[in-house]
Coordinates of C-alpha atoms and ligand atoms in Angstrom, one line a residue:
X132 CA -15.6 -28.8 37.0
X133 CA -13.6 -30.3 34.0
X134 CA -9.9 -30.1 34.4
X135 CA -7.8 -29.2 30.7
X136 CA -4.1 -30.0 30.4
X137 CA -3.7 -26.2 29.8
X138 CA -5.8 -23.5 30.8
X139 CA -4.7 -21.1 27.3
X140 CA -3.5 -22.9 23.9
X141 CA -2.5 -20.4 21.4
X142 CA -2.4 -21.6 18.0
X143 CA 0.0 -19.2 15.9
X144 CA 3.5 -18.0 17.1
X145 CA 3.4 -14.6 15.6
X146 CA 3.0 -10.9 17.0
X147 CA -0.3 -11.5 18.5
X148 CA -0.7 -14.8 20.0
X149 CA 2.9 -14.7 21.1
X150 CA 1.9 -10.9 23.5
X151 CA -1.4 -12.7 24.5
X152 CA 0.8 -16.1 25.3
X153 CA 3.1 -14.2 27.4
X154 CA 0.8 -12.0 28.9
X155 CA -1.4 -14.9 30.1
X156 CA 1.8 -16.7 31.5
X157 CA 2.7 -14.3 33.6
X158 CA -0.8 -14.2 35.5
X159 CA -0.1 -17.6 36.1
X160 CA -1.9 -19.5 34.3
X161 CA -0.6 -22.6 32.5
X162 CA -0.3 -21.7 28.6
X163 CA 1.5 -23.4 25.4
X164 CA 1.7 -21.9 22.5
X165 CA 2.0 -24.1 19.0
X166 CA 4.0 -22.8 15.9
X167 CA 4.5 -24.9 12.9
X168 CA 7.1 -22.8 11.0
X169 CA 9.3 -20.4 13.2
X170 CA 8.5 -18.1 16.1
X171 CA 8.0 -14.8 14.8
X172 CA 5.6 -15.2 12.6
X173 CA 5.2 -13.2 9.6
X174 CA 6.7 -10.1 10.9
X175 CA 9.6 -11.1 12.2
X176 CA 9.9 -14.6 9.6
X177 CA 8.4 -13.2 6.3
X178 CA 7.1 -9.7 6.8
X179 CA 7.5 -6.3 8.3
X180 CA 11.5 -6.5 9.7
X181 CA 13.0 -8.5 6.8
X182 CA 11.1 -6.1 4.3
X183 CA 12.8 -3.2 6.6
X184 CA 16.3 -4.7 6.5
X185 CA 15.6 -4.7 2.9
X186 CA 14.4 -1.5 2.4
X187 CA 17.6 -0.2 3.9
X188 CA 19.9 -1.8 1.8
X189 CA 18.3 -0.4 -1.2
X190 CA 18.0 2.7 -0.1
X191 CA 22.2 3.4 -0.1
X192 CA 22.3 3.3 -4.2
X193 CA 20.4 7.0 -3.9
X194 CA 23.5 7.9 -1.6
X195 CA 26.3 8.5 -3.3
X196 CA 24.4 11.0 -5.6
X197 CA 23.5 13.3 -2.6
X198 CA 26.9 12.6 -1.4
X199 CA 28.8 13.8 -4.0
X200 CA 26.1 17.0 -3.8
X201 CA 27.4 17.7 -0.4
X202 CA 31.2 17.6 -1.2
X203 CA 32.0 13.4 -1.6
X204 CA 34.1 12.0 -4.2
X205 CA 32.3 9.8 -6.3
X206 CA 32.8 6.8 -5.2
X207 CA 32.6 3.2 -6.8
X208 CA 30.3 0.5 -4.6
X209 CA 29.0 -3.1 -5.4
X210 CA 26.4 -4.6 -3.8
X211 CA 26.2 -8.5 -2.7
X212 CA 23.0 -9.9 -2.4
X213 CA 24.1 -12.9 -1.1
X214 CA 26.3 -11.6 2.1
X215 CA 22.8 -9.4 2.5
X216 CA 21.3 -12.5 3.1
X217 CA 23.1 -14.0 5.3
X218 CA 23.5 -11.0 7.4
X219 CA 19.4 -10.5 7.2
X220 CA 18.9 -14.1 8.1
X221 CA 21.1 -14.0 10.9
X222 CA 19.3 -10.6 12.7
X223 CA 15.9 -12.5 11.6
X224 CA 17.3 -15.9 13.3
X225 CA 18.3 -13.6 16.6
X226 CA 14.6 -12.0 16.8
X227 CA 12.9 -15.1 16.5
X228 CA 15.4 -16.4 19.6
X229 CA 14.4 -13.1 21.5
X230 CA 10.7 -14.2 20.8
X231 CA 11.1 -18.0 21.9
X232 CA 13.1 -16.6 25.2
X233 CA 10.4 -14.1 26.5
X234 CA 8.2 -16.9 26.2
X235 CA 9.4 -19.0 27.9
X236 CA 10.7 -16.3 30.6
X237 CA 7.0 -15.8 31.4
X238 CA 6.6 -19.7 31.9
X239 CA 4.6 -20.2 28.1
X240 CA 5.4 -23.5 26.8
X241 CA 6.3 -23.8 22.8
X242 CA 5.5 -27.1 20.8
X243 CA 6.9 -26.4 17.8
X244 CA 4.4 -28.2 15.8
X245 CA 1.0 -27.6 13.5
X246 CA -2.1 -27.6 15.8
X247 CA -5.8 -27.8 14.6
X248 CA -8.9 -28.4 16.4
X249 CA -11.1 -31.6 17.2
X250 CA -13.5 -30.0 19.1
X251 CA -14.1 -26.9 21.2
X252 CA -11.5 -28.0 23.9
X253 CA -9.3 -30.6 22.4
X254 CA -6.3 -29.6 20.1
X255 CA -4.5 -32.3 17.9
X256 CA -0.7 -32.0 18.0
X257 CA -0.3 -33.1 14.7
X258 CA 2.5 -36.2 14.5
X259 CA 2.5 -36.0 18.7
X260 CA -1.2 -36.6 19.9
X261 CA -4.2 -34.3 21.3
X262 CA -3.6 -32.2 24.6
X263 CA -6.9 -30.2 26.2
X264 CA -6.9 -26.3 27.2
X265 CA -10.0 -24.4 28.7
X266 CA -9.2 -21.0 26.6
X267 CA -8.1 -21.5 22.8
X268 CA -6.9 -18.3 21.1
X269 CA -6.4 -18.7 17.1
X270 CA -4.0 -16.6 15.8
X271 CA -2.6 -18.0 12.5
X272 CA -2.2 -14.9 10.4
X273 CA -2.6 -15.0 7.0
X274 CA -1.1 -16.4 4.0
X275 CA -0.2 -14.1 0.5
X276 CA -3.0 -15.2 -2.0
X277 CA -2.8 -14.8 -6.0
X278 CA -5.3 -16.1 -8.8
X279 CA -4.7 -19.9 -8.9
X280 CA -6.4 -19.6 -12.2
X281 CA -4.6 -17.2 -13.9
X282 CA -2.2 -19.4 -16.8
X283 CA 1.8 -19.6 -15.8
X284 CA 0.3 -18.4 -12.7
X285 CA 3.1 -20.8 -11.1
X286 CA 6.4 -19.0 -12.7
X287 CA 5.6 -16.0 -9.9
X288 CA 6.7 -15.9 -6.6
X289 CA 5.0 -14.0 -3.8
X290 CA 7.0 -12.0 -1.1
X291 CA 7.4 -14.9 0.8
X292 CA 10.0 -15.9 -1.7
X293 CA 11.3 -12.5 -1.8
X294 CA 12.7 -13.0 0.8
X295 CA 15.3 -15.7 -0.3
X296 CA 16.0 -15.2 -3.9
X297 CA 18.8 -16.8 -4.8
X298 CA 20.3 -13.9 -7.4
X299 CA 18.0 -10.8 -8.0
X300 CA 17.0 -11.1 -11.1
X301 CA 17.2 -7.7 -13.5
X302 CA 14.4 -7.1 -14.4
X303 CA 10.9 -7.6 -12.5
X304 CA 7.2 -7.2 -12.9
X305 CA 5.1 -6.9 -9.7
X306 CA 1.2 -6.9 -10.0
X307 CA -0.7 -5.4 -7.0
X308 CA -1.0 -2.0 -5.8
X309 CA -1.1 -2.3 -2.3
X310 CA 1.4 -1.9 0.8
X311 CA 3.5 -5.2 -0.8
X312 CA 3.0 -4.1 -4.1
X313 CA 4.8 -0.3 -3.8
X314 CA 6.6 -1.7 -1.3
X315 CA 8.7 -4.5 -3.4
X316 CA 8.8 -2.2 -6.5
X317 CA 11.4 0.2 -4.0
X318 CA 13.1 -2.6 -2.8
X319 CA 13.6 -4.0 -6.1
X320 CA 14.3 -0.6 -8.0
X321 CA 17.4 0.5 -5.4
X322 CA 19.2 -2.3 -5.6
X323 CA 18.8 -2.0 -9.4
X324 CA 16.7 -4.3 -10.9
X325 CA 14.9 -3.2 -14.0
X326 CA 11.5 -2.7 -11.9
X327 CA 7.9 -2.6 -13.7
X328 CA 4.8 -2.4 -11.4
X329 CA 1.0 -3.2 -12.6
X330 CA -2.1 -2.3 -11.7
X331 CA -5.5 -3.1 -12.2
X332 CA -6.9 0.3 -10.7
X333 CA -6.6 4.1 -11.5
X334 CA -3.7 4.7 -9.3
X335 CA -1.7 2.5 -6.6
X336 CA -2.9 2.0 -2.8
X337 CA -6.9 2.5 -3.3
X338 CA -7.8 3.5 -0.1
X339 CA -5.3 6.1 0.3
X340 CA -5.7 9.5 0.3
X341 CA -5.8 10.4 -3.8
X342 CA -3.5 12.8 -3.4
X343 CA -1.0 10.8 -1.8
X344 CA -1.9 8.0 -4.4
X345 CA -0.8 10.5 -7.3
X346 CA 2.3 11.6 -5.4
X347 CA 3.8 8.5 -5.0
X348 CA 3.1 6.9 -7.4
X349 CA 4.9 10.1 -9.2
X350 CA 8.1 10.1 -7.1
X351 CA 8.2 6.0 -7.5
X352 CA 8.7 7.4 -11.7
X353 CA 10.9 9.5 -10.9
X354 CA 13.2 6.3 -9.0
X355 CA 13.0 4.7 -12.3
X356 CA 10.3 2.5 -11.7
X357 CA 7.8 2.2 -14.7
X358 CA 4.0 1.9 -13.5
X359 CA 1.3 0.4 -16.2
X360 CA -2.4 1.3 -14.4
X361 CA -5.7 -0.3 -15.7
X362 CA -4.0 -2.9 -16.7
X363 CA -3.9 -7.1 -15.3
X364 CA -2.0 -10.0 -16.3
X365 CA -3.7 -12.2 -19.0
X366 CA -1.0 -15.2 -18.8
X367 CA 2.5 -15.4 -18.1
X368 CA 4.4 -17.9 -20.4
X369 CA 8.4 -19.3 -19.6
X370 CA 9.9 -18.7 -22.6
X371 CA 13.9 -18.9 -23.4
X372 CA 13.9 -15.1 -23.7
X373 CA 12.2 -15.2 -19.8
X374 CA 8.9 -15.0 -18.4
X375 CA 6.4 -13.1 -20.8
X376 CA 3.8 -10.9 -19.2
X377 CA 1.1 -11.0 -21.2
X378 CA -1.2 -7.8 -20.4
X379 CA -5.1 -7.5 -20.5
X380 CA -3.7 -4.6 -22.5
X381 CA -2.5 -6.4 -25.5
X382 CA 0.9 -5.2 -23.9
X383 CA 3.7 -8.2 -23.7
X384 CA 6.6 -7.8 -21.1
X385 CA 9.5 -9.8 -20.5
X386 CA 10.8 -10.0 -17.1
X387 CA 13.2 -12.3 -15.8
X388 CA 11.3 -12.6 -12.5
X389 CA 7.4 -11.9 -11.7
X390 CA 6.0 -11.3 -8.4
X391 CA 2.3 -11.2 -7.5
X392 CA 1.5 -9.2 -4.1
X393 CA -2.2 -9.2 -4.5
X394 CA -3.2 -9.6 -1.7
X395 CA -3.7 -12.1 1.7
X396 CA -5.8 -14.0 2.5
X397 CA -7.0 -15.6 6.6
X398 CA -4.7 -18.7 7.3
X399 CA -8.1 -20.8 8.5
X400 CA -7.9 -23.9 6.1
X401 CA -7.8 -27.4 7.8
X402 CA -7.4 -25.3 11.0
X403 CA -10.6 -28.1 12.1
X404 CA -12.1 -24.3 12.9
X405 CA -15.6 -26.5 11.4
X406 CA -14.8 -29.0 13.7
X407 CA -14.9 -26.8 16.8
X408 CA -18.1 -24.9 15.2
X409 CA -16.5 -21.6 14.7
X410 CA -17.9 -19.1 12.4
X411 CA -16.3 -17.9 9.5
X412 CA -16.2 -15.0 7.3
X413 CA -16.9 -15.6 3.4
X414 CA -13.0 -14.1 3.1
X415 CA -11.8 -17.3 5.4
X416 CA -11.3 -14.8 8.2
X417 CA -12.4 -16.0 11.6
X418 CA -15.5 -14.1 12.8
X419 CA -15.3 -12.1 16.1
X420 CA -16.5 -9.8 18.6
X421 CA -14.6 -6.7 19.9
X422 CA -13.1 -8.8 22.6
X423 CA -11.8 -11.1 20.1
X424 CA -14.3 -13.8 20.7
X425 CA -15.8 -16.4 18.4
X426 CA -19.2 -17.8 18.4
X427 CA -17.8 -20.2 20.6
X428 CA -17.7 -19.0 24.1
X429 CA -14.5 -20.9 25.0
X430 CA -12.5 -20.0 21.5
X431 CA -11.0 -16.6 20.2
X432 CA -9.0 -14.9 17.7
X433 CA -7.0 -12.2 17.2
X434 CA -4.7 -10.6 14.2
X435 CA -4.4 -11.3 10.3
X436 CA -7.0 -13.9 11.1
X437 CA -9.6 -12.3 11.7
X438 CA -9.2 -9.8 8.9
X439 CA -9.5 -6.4 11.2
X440 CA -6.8 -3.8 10.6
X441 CA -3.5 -6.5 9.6
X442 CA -1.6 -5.1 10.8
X443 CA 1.6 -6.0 13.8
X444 CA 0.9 -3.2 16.2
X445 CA -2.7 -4.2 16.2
X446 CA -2.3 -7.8 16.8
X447 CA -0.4 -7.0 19.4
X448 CA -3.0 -4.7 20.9
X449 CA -5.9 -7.4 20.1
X450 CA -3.4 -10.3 22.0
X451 CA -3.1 -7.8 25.0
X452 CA -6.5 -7.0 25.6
X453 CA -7.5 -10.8 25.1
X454 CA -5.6 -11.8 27.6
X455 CA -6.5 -8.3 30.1
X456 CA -10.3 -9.3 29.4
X457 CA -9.3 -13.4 30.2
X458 CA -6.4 -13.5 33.0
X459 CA -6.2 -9.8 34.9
X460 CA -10.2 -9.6 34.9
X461 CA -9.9 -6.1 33.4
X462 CA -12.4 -6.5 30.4
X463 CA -10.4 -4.6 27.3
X464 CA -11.3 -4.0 23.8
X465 CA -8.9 -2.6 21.5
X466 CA -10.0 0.6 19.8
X467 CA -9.6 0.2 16.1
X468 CA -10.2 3.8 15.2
X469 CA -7.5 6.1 14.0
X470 CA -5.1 3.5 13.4
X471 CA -1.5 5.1 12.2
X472 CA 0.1 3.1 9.2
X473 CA 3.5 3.4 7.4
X474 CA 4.2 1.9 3.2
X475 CA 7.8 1.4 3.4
X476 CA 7.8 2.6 -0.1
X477 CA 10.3 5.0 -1.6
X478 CA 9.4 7.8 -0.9
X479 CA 7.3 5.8 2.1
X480 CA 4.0 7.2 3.5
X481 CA 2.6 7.9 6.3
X482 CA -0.9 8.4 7.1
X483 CA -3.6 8.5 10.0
X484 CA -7.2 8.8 9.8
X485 CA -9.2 9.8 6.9
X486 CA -9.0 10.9 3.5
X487 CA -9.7 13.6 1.8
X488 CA -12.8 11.3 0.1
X489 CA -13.7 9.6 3.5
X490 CA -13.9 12.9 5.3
X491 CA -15.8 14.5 2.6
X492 CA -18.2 11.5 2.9
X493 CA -18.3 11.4 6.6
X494 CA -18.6 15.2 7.3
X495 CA -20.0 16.9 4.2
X496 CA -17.7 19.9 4.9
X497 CA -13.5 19.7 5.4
X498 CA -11.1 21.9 4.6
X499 CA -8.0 21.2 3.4
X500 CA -3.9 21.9 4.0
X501 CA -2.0 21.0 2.0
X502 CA 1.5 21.6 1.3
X503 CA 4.1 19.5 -1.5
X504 CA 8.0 20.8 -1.4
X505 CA 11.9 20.1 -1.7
X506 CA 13.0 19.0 1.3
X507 CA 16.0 21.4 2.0
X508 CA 18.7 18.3 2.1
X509 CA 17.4 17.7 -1.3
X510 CA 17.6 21.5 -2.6
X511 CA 21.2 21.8 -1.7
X512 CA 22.4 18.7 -4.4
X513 CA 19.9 20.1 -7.0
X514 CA 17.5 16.7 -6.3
X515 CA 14.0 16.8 -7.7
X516 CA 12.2 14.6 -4.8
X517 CA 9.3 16.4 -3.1
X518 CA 7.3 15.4 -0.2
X519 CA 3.5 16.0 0.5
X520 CA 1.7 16.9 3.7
X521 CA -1.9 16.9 4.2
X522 CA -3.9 18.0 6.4
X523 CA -7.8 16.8 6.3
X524 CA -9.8 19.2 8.6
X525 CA -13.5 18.5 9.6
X526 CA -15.7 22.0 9.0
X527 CA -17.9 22.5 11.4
X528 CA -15.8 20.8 14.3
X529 CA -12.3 22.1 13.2
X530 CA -10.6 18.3 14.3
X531 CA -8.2 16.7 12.1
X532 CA -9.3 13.8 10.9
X533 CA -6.3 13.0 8.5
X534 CA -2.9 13.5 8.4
X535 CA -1.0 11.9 5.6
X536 CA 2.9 12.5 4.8
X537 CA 5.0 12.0 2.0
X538 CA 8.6 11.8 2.0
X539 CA 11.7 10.8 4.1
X540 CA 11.3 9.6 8.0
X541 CA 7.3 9.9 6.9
X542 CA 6.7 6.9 9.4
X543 CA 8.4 8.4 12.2
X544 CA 6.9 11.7 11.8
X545 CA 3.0 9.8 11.3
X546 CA 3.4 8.1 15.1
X547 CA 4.0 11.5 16.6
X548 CA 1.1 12.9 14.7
X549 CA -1.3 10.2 15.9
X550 CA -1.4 10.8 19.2
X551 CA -3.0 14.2 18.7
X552 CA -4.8 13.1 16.1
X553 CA -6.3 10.5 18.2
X554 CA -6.9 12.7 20.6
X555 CA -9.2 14.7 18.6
X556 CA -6.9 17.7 18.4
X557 CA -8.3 21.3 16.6
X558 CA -6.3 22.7 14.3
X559 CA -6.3 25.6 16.4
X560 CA -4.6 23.7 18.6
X561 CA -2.4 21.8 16.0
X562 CA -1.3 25.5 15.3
X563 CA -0.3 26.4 18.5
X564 CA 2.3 23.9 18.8
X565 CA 5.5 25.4 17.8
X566 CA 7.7 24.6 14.6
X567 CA 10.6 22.5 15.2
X568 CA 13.7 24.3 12.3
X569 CA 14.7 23.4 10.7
X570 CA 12.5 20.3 9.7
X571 CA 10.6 18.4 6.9
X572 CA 8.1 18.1 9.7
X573 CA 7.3 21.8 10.9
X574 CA 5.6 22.0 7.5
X575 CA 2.8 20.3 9.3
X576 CA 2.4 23.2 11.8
X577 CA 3.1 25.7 9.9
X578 CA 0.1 25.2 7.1
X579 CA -2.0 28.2 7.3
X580 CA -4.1 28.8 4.3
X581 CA -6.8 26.3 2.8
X582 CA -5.9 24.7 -0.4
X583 CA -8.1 24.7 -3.4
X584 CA -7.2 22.9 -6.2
X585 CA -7.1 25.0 -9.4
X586 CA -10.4 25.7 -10.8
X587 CA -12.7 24.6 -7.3
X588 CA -14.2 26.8 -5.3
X589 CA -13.0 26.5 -1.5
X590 CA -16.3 24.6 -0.9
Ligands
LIG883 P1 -3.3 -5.1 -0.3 O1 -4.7 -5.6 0.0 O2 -2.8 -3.9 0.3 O3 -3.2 -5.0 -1.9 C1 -3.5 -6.0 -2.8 C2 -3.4 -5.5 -4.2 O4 -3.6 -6.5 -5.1 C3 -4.4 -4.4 -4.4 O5 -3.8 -3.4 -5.2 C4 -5.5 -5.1 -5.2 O6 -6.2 -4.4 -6.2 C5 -4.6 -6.1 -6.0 N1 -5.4 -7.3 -6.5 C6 -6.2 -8.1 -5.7 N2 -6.7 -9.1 -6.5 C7 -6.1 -8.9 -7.7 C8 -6.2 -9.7 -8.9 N3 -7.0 -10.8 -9.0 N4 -5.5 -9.2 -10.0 C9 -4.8 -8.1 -9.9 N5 -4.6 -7.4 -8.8 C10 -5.3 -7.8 -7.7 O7 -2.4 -6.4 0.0 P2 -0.9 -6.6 0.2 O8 -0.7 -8.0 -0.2 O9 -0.1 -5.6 -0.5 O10 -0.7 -6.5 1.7 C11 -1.6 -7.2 2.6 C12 -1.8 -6.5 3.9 O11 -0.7 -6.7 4.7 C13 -2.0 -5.0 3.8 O12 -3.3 -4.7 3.5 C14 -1.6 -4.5 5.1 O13 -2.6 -4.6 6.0 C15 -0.5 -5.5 5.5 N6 0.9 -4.9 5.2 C16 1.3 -3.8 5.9 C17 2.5 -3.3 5.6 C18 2.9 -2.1 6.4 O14 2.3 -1.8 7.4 N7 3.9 -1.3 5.9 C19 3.4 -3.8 4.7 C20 2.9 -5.0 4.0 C21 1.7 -5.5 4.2 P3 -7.5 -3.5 -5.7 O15 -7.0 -2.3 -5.0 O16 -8.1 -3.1 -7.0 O17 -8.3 -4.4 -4.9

């Protein structure tokens, strides 16, 4: 029998190759794990926590307007985007030690250096030599992608630059739609930058529920954030005045800073994936089988990789039940379906399950709950946010198949309503569960007649 130098070599430090590194450690087995940036990844490095942290800060400029509605004297506040920085660094810098600590806590090695493949079993340190393993688990993430051909395509930054600005500029134009997109444009518009979002579609985060599309993309207005839909960048040209958008529109824009979150794309080049025959998607993304396994029998993948659901929670669930199926004999898939997600936008979403559209596909019949309303902390200052909550309701089997909330603490109220959701619950038996007052979530439970838009019939 051939002998390797290690019998797992993960190949990505992030969420999911660092929970299946661990998690295979600690059943004894001899595991590295090879990061050529920090450990982390991009949710701890680049991603989901310094975006939070982020979030937050912008979020106190609302404050002292509801403050002063509940009794505050106005008060005068700065904000320093530099001593932000530092701070957020320093929390990011203490995460990635936590990370690097329960590695190496469950006996995982670290070689803080880029891996690729030379062949099915032998990884290439690069700068240190070639080690062997027996398992290989790639787990790279992904990378953010934007049109390489598009002119001035060079004066934008992604979010990956975001993230270390040196001054925020004041004024910005994000293209994209998506999670990053709505995201950015909050972060941006709370801590006051002059904040313009485009969009090549009909309304922001496609694959949303439309109505929670249309919502948000309404409240975001209201924040002051101006949203141009149908609409793409033509060229962006560095001029003294700034950076000129130039629309598909005809429209010209000038921005001191532009971002492009359009999208991400699998981290797989010169991975030597081709070397090692693995298969891969037209996207980039590494091809796999619910266990996470390649073509190759001795090779898998797991998270932003492999293009499933990217998201943390589920590369963390992928990474678990590789290493279940590998090192506990205890075969484990991870169950993709009914996956909860949160947009840290502002107001953020949160949403499990289908849409309205989907379930209409899916089922023929739903009906629908619906419910949009000032939050009561909002009534009492005289605010005009309102929040949505929506209920999508299969026909003939009464189950909820969506739930989708907008408004504040939306992503903590969406992990509650998951469970049940994943659990096939009725509404019948939705209904039974109590109201919790007084609440923006006992709207949820408290949503007793079908909605109709104006002018439909109920069918
Ligand atoms: P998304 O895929 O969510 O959105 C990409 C956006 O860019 C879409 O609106 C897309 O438009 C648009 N786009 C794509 N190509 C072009 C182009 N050539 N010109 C103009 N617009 C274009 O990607 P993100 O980068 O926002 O996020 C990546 C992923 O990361 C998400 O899908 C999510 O899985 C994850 N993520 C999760 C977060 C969370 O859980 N809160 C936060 C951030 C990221 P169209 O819709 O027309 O295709």
């Amino acid at each position: 029998m051939a002998t390797y130098d290690y019998d797992l070599f993960v190949i990505g430090a992030g969420s999911g190759g660092v929970r299946a590194a661990r998690l295979a450690a600690m059943s004894g087995a001899k595991v590295a794990v090879a990061e050529e940036h920090r450990v982390g990844g991009t949710c701890v490095i680049r991603g989901c926590v310094p975006k939070k942290f982020m979030v937050y800060a912008s979020e106190f400029a609302s404050y002292a307007k509801v403050a002063e509605g509940y009794g505050w004297s106005p008060s005068q506040s700065t904000f320093d985007w530099s001593k932000f920085l530092e701070a957020k660094d320093r929390e990011i810098a203490r995460l990635s030690g936590i990370y690097v600590t329960n590695l190496s806590n469950a006996g995982a090695e670290i070689v803080h250096a880029r891996a690729t493949l030379k062949d099915v079993h032998t990884v290439e340190i690069v700068g240190k030599g070639v080690v062997t393993a027996d398992k290989i688990l790639v787990a790279t993430g992904g990378r953010p992608w934007s049109p390489a051909d598009l002119p001035g395509i060079e004066h934008a930054i992604t979010s990956e630059e975001a993230f270390h600005l040196p001054q925020l500029p004041k004024s910005i134009m994000i293209a994209g739609g998506g999670y990053i997109a709505v995201e950015f444009a909050g972060i941006f518009a709370g801590l006051g930058v002059d904040t313009t979002l485009v969009y090549r579609g009909a309304n922001i985060l496609r694959g949303f529920d439309d109505d929670v599309r249309s919502h948000l993309a309404e409240e975001m207005k209201k924040k002051g954030i101006k949203i141009i839909l149908g609409c793409e960048h033509a060229s962006i040209e560095k001029t003294d005045a700034g950076l000129v958008n130039h629309m598909s529109s005809g429209l010209d824009v000038v921005t001191e800073q532009v971002m492009f979150a359009t999208g991400r794309k699998p981290h797989t080049k010169g991975l030597g994936l081709e070397a090692a025959g693995v298969k891969l998607a037209d996207s980039g993304a590494v091809m796999v089988d619910r266990f996470s396994k390649t073509n190759v029998d001795n090779i898998w993948a797991v998270g932003d990789v492999t293009d499933r659901i990217n998201l943390t929670p589920v590369a963390i669930r992928e990474g678990a039940a590789f290493s279940q199926t590998e090192f506990y004999n205890n075969p484990t898939s991870f169950d993709h379906d009914m996956v909860a997600s949160a947009v840290f936008s502002q107001p953020p979403v949160g949403s499990v399950g289908q849409s309205e559209a989907d379930a209409r596909h899916e089922h023929g019949k739903v009906d629908i709950y619906l419910s949009r309303f000032r939050p009561m902390k909002t009534t009492f200052y005289g605010g005009d946010d309102r929040c949505l909550i929506k209920l999508v309701v299969a026909r003939d089997s009464q189950k909820i198949v969506g739930c989708h909330v907008v408004g504040p603490d939306s992503p903590e109220i969406i992990q509650m309503a998951a469970i049940a959701v994943k659990m096939g619950v009725t509404k019948a038996q939705w209904d039974s569960t109590c109201a919790v007052h007084p609440t923006l979530a006992e709207e949820l439970v408290t949503m007793r007649d079908k909605y109709v838009p104006a002018g439909l019939s109920a069918a």
